[in-house]
Coordinates of C-alpha atoms in Angstrom, one line a residue:
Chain A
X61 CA 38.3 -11.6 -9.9
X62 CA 41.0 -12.9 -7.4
X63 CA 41.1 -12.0 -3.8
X64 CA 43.8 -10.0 -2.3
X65 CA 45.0 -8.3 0.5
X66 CA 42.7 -5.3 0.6
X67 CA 38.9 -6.9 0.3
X68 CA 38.9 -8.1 3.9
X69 CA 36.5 -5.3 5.0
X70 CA 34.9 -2.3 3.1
X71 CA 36.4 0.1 4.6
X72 CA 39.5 -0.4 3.5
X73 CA 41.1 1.2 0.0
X74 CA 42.7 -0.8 -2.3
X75 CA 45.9 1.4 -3.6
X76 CA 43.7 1.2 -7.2
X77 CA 41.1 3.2 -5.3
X78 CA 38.7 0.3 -4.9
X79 CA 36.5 -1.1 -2.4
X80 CA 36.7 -4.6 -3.2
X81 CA 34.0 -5.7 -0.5
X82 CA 31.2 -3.5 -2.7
X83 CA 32.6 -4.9 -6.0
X84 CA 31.8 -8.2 -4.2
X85 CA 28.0 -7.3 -3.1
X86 CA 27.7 -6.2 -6.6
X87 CA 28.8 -9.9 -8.0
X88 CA 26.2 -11.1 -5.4
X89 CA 23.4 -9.6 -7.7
X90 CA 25.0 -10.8 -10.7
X91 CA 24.6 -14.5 -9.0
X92 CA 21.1 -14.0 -8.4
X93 CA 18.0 -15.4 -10.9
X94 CA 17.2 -12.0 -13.4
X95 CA 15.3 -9.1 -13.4
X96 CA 13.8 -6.9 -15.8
X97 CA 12.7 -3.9 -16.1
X98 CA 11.0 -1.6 -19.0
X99 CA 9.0 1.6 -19.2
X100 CA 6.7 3.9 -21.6
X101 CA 5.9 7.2 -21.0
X102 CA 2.7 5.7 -19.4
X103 CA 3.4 2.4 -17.5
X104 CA 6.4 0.5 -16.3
X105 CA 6.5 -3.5 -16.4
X106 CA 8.5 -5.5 -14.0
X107 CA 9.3 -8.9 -14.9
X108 CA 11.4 -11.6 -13.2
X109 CA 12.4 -15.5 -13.3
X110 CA 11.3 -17.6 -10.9
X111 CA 13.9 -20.2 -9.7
X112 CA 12.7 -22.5 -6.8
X113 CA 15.5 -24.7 -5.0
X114 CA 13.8 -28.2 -5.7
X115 CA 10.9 -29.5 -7.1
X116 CA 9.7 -29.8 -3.4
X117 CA 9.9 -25.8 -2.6
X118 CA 8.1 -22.5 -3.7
X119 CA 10.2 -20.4 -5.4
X120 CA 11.1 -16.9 -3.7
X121 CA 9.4 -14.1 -3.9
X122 CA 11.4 -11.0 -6.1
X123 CA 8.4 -8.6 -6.7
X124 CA 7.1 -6.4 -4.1
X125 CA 4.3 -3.9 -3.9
X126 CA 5.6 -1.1 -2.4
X127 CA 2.8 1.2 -2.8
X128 CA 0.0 1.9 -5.3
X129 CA 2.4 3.8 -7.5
X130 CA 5.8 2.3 -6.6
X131 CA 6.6 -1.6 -7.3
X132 CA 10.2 -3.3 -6.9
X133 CA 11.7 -6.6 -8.7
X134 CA 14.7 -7.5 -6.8
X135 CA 18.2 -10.2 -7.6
X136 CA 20.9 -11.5 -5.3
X137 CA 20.5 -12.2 -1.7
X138 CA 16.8 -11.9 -1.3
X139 CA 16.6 -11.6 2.4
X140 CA 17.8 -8.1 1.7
X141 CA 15.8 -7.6 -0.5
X142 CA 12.7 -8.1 1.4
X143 CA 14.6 -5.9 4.2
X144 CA 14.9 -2.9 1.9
X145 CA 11.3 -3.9 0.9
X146 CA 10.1 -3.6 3.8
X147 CA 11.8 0.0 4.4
X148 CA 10.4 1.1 1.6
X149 CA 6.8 0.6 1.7
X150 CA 7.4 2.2 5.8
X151 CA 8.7 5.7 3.8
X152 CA 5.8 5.3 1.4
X153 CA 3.1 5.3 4.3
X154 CA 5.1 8.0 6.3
X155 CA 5.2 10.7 3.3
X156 CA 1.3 9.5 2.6
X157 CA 0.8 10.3 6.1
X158 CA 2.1 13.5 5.9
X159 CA 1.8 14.9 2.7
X160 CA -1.4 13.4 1.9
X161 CA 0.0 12.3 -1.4
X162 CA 2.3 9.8 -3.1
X163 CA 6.0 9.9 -2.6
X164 CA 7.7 10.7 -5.7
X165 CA 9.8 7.4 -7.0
X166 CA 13.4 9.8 -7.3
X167 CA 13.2 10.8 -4.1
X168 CA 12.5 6.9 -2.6
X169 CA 15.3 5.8 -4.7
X170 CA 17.6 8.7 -3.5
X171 CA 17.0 7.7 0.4
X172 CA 17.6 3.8 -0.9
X173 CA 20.6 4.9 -2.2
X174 CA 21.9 7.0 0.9
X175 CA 21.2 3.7 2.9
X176 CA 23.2 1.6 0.6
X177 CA 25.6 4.1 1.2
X178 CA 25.5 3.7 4.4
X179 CA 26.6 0.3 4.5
X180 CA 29.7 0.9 2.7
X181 CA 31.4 3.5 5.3
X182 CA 30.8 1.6 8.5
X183 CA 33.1 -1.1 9.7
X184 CA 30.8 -3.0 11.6
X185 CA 28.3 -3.2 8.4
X186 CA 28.1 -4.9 5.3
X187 CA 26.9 -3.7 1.8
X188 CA 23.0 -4.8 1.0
X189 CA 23.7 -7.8 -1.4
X190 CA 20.7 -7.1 -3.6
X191 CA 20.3 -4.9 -6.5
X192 CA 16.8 -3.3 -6.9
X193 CA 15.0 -2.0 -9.9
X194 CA 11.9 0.5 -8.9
X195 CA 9.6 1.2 -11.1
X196 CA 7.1 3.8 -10.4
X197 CA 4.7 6.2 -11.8
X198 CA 4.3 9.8 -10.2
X199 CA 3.7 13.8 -11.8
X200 CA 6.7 13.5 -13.6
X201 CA 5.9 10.2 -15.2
X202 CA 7.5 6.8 -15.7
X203 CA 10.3 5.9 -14.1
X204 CA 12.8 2.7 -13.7
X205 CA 15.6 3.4 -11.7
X206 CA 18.6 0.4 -10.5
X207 CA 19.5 1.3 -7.1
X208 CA 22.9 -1.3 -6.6
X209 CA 24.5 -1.9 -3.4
X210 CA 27.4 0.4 -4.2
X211 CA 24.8 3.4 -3.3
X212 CA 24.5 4.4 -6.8
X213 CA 21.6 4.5 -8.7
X214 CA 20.5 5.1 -12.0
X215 CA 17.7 5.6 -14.5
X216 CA 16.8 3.9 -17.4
X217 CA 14.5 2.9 -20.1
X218 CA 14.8 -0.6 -19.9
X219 CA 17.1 -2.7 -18.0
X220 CA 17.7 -6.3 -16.6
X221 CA 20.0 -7.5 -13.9
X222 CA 21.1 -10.9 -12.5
X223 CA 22.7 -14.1 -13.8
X224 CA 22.3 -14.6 -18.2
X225 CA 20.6 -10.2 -18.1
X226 CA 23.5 -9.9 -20.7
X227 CA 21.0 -11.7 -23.0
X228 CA 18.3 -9.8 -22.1
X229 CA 19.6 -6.6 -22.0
X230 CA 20.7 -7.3 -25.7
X231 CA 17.1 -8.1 -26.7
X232 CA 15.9 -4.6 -25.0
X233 CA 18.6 -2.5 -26.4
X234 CA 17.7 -3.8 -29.7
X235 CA 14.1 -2.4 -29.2
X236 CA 14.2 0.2 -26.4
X237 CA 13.8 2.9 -28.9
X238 CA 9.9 1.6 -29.8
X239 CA 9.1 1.2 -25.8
X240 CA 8.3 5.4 -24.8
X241 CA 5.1 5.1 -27.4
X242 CA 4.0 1.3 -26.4
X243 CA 1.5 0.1 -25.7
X244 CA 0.4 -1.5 -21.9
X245 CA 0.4 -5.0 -23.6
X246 CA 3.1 -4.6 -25.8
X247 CA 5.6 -3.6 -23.4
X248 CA 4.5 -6.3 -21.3
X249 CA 5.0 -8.9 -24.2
X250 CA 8.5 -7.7 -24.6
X251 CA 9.2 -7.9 -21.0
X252 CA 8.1 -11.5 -21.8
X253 CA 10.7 -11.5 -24.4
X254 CA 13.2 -10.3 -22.4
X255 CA 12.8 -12.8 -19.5
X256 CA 12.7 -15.4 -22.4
X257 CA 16.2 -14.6 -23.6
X258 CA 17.4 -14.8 -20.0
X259 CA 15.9 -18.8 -20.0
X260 CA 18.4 -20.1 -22.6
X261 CA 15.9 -22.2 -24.6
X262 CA 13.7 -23.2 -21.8
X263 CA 10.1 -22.9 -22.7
X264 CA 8.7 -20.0 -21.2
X265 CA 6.0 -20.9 -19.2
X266 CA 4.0 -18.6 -16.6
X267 CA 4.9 -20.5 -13.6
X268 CA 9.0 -19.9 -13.9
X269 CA 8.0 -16.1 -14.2
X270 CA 6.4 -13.1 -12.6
X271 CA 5.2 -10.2 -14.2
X272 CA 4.1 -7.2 -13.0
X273 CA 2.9 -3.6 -14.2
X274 CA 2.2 -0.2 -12.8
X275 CA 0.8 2.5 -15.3
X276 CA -1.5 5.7 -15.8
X277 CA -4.7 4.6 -14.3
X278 CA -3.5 1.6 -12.5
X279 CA -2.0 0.6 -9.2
X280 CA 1.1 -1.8 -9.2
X281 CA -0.2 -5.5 -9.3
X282 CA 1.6 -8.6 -10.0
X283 CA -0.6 -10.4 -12.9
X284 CA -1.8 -13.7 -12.4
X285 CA -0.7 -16.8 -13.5
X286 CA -3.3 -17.1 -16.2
X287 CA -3.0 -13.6 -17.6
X288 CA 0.5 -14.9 -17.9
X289 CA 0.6 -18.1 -19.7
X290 CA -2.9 -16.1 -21.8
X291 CA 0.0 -13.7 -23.3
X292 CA 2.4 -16.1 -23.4
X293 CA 0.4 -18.6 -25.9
X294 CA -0.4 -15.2 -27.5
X295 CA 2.9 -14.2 -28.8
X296 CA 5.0 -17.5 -28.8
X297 CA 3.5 -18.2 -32.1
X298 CA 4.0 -15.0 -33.1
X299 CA 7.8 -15.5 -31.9
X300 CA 8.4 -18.4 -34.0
X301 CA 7.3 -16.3 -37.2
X302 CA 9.5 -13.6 -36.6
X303 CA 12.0 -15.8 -36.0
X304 CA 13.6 -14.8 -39.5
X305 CA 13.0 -11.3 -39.6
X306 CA 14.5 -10.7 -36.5
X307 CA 18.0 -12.2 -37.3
X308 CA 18.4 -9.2 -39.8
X309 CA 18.1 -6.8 -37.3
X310 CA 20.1 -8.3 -34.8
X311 CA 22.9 -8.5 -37.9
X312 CA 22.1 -4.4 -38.6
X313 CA 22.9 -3.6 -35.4
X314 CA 25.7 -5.4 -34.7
X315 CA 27.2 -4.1 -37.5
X316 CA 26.2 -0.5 -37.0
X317 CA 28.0 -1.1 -33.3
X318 CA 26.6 -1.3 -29.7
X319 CA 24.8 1.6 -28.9
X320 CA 24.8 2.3 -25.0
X321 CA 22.0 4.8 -24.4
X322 CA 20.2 2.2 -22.1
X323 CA 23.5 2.2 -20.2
X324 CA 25.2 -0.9 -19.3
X325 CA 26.1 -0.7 -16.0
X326 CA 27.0 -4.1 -15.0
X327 CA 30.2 -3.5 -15.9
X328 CA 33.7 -5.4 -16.0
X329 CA 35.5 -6.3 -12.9
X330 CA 38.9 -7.0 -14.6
X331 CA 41.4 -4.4 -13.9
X332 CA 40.3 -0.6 -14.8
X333 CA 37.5 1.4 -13.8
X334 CA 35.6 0.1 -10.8
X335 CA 32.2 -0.4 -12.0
X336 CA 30.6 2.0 -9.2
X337 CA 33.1 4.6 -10.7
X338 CA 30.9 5.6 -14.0
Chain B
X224 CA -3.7 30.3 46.7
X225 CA -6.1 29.0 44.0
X226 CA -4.7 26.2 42.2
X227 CA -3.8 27.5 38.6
X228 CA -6.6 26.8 35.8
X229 CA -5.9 26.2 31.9
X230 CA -7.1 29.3 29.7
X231 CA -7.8 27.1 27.0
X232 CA -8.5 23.4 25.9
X233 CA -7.1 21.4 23.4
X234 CA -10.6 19.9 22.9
X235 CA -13.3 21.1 20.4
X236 CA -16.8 19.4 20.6
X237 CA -18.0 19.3 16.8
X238 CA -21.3 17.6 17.8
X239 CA -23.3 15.4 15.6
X240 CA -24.3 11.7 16.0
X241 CA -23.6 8.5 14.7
X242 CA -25.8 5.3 14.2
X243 CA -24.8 1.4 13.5
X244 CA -27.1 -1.5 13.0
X245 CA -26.1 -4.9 12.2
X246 CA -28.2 -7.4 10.4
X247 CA -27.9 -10.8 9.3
X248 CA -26.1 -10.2 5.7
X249 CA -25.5 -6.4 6.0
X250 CA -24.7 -3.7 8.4
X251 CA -25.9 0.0 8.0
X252 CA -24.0 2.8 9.4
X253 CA -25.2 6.3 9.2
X254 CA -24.1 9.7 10.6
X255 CA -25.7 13.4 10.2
X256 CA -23.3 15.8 7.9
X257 CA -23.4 18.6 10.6
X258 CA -19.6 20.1 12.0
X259 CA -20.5 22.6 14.9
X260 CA -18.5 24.4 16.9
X261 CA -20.3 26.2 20.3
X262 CA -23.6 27.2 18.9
X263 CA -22.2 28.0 15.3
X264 CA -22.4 25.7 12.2
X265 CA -19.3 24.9 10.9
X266 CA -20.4 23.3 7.6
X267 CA -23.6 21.4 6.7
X268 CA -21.5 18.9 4.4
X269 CA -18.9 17.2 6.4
X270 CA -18.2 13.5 6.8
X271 CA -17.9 11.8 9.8
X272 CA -17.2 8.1 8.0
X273 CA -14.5 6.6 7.1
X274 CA -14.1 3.1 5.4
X275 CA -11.5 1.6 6.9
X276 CA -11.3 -1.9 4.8
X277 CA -13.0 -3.5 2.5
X278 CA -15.9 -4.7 4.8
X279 CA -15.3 -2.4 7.7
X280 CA -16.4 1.3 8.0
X281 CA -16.1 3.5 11.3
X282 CA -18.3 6.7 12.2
X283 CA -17.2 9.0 14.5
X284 CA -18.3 11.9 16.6
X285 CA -16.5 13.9 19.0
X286 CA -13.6 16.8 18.0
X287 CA -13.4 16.2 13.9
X288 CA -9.4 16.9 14.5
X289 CA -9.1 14.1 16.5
X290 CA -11.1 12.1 14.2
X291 CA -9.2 12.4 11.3
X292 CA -6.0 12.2 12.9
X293 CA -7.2 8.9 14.2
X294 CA -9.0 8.3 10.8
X295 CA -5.1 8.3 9.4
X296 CA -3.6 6.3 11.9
X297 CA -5.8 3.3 11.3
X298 CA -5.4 3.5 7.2
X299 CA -1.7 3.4 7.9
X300 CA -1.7 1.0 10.1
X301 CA -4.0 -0.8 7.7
X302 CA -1.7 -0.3 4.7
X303 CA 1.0 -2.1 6.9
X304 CA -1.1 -4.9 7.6
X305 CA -1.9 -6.0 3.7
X306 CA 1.6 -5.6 3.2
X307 CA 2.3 -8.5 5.6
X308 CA -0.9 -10.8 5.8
X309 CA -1.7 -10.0 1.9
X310 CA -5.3 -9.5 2.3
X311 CA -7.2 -6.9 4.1
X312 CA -8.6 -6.5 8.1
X313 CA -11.5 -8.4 8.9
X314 CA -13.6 -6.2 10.9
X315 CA -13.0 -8.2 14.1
X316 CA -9.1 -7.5 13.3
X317 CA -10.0 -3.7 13.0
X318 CA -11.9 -3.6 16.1
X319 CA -9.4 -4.9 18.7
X320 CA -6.6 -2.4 16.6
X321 CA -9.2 0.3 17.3
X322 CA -9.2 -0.2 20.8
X323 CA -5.7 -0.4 21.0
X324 CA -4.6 2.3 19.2
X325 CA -7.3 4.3 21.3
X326 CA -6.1 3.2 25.2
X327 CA -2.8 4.0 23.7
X328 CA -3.7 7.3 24.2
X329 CA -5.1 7.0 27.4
X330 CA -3.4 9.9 29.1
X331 CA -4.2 12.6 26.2
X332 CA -7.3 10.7 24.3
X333 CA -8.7 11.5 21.4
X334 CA -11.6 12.9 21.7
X335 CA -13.5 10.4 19.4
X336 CA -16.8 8.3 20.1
X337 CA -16.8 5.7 17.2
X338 CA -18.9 2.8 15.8
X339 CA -17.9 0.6 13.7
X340 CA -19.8 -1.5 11.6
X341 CA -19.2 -4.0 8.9
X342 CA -18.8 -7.9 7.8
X343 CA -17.5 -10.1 9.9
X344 CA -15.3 -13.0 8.4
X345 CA -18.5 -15.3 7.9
X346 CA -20.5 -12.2 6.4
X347 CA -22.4 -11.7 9.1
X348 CA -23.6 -7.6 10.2
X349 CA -21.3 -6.5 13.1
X350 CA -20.9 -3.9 15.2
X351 CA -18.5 -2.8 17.7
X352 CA -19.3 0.6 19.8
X353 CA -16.3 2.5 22.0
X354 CA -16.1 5.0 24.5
X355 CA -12.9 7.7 24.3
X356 CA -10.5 5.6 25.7
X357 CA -11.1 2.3 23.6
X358 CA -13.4 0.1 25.8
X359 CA -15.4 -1.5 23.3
X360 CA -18.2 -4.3 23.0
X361 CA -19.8 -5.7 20.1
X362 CA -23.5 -5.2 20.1
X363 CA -26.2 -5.4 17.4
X364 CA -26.9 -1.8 17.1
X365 CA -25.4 1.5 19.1
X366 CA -25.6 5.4 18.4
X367 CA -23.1 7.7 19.5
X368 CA -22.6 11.4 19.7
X369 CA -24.9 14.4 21.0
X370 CA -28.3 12.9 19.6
X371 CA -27.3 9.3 21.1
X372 CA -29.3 10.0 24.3
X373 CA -32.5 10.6 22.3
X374 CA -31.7 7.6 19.4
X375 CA -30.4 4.3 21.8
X376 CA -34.0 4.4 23.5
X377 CA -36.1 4.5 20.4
X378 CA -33.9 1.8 18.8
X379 CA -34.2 -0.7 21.9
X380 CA -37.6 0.0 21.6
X381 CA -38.0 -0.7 18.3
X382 CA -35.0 -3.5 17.8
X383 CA -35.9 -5.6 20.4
X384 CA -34.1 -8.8 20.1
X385 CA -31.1 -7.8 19.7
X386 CA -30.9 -5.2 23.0
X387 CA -29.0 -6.1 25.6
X388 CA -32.0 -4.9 27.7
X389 CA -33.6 -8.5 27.3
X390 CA -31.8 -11.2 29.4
X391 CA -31.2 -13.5 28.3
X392 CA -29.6 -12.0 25.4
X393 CA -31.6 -13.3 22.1
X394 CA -30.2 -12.4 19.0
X395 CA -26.6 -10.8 18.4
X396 CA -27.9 -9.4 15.2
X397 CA -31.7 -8.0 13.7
X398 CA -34.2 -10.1 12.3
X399 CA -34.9 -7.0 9.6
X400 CA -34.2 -6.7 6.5
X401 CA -31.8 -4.2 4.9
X402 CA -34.5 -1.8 3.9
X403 CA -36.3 -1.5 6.9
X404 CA -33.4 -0.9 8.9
X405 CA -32.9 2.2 6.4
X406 CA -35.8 3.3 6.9
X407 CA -35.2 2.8 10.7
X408 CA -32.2 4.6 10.2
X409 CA -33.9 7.7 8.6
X410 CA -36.8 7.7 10.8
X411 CA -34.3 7.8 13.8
X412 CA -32.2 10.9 12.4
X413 CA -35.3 13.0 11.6
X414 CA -36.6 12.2 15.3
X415 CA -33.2 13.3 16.7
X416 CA -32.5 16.5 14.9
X417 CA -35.9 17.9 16.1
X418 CA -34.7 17.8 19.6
X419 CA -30.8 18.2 19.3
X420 CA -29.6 21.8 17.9
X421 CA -26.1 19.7 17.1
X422 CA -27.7 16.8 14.8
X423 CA -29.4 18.0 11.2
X424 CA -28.3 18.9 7.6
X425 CA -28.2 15.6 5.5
X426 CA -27.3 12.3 6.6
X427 CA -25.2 10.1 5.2
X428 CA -25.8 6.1 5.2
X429 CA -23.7 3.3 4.1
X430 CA -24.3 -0.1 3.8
X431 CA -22.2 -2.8 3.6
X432 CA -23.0 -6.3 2.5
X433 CA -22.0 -9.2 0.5
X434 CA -22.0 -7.3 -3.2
X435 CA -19.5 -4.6 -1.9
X436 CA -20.0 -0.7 -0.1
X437 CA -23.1 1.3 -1.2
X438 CA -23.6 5.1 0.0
X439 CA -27.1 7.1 0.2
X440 CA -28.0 10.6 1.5
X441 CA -31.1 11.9 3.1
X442 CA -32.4 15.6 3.9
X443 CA -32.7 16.8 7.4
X444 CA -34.2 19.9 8.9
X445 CA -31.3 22.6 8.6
X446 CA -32.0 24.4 11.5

């Protein structure tokens, strides 16, 4: 990434057809602490990493109830974050109010999206520096979308975002295929997992991570610390026995090549396609 | 030249009446089942409660419409308020957004007479009682609606600390117990819908206390 000429503001073109400035918001959430994501055909866990400044401080907050059916874990600048947030839960309660029911989650994340776009064909605005990944439950099901500040959005089956996700989105594509027929506690010991592979060998303990779950027959609600470390002591023994066996699967699919059905979009920013392109 | 009248209203009275009593530990609120329209029943199974939060529930009588509309406004503005604080309204909180979100509509009211009733932040019975407009006061007991004429004398008579007939004012809440002020209730409601054509049907009672929000019924006479 080098700076140039045409990334002073977003609304000008660089002759490659780029908007550098949203290319830039989009390395924002890449900077931030990660994110994860995961869904069955019956609930949707949200799990994130908890990095406070200093010993001193509380550590930010990345998971937000939106409504009974919609939840949101959030990385990169998280004062837009709670912004959008905040937006959010205000179009939950307007539809509520006037539909008398829930506000289905692909419609939310189109209107996020439309905002984002917003910001990225006015002159005197910037792109939100936060990407967002919504999970919610509504007639049609599970869903995890990533709404990103380019205005896209997308949905997936599992996905993780912010600084060292590489590592966890490795883990998840290596077992997405298992996660439509999981079960509540399973998928929320793989989001576990997931966050763990984002740690780098730190022990995973329940107060550097949040969790959170919305399913069939239950409202989103961030677990508490307990239930945490509970599930934690549960499977890290478990972890350390699988230890072995997993390596072979890791080595069969490497070998059988990457397969990209829980699409990686956080794409390269080295000349080619523009990552909001795809 | 005769000043021009309206050939209609946007007002409806769909009678009925409403009762709050607030003891020590609990607070019952109850409200007939009756939705009238002129001298025509409506339905003989409608609710005029609402719980608002976790320890506070309204009743209202007046134009049903109004009610609910205002019945939605308040679990909106409700919804807003966890968001922010984290926890839910103290009945107290919900009062005071009552009354404003009733004078806020001071120059087209809603047609609403509401009591609310629940746990204040110490668990002790309150109630709070409002006209139209959102002038409110919290008492120990009040009945609103078209039976309220015939109920508040029989329930200063018969709750007499806590009236604010008796200066100076003794208790803010009644000495009885949860059961008697049922029964109280009850008694009340059967007196009521012999005299008032808009009160009868069934009532409906809840309770609120410490171990969470309970609901009972009782038969009136259906005429």
């Amino acid at each position: 990434m080098f700076r140039n000429q045409y990334d002073t503001d977003v609304t000008t073109w660089s002759p490659a057809g780029r908007l550098f400035q949203v290319e830039y918001a989009m390395e924002a959430v890449k900077q931030g602490s990660a994110a994860i994501g995961l869904r069955s055909k019956t609930h949707i866990v949200l799990g994130c990493v908890n990095k406070a400044n200093s010993e001193l401080s509380s550590h930010q907050k990345k998971i937000f109830k939106v409504d009974d059916h919609i939840g949101v874990a959030i990385a990169g600048l998280t004062a837009d974050g709670r912004v959008l947030s905040r937006y959010m839960r205000n179009e939950c309660i307007n539809y509520s109010f006037t539909y008398e029911s829930p506000l289905p989650v692909g419609r939310l994340v189109v209107q996020l999206a439309d905002k984002a776009q917003v910001c990225t064909q006015r002159s005197w605005k910037r792109p939100y520096g936060v990407g967002l990944l919504v999970a919610g439950l509504d007639e049609s099901g599970a869903h995890l979308y990533y709404n990103c500040p380019s205005g896209n959005y997308f949905e997936y089956q599992a996905f993780a975002i912010g600084s060292r996700s590489q590592a966890a989105k490795t883990y998840l594509e290596r077992r997405f295929k298992n996660f439509s027929d999981s079960s509540r506690d399973n998928l929320v010991k793989d989001a576990l997992m997931a966050i763990r592979e984002t740690l780098q060998g730190e022990t995973l303990k329940s107060s550097i991570c949040t969790v959170a779950v919305v399913g069939v027959g239950e409202p989103f609600h961030i677990l508490d610390q307990e239930t945490v470390q509970q599930m934690i002591d549960a499977f890290e023994i478990v972890g350390e026995q699988e230890g072995p066996a997993a390596e072979p699967d890791a080595a069969a699919a490497a070998a059988a090549g990457q397969e990209a059905a829980a699409a990686d979009q956080g794409g390269s920013t080295e000349e080619g396609v523009a990552p909001m392109d795809i | 030249m005769v000043k021009q009248q309206a050939n209609w209203s946007p007002y409806d009275n769909n009678g009925g009446s409403c009762v709050a009593i607030a003891g020590a530990d609990y607070c019952v609120i109850a409200a007939d089942t009756r939705m009238s329209t002129g001298y025509n029943i409506l339905t003989r199974e409608y609710s005029k409660i609402c719980k608002l939060a976790d320890k506070c529930v309204m009743a209202s009588s007046g134009f049903q419409a109004d009610v609910k509309a205002l019945q939605k406004q308040l679990a909106a503005r409700h919804l807003i308020y966890q968001h922010q604080h984290n926890k839910q309204m103290s009945c107290p909180a919900m009062a005071q957004l009552l009354s404003n979100t009733l004078y806020y509509k001071r120059f087209f009211p809603y047609y609403s007479f509401n009591v609310l009733g629940g746990l204040d932040n110490e668990g002790k019975g309150c109630v709070f009682t409002y006209d139209a407009v959102g002038s409110y006061e919290k008492v120990g007991y009040s009945s609103q609606g078209s039976g309220s004429t015939l109920i508040t004398p029989f329930l200063d008579n018969q709750l007499k600390s806590p009236s604010p007939l008796l200066l100076p004012v003794q208790d803010a809440v009644t000495p009885l117990v949860e059961a008697e002020a049922i029964d109280l209730v009850k008694t009340v409601f059967a007196s009521a819908s012999e005299r008032d054509i808009y009160t009868g049907d069934k009532i409906e009672i809840v309770v609120v206390n410490a171990t969470g929000i309970r609901r009972e019924y009782m038969e009136l006479r259906k005429d």
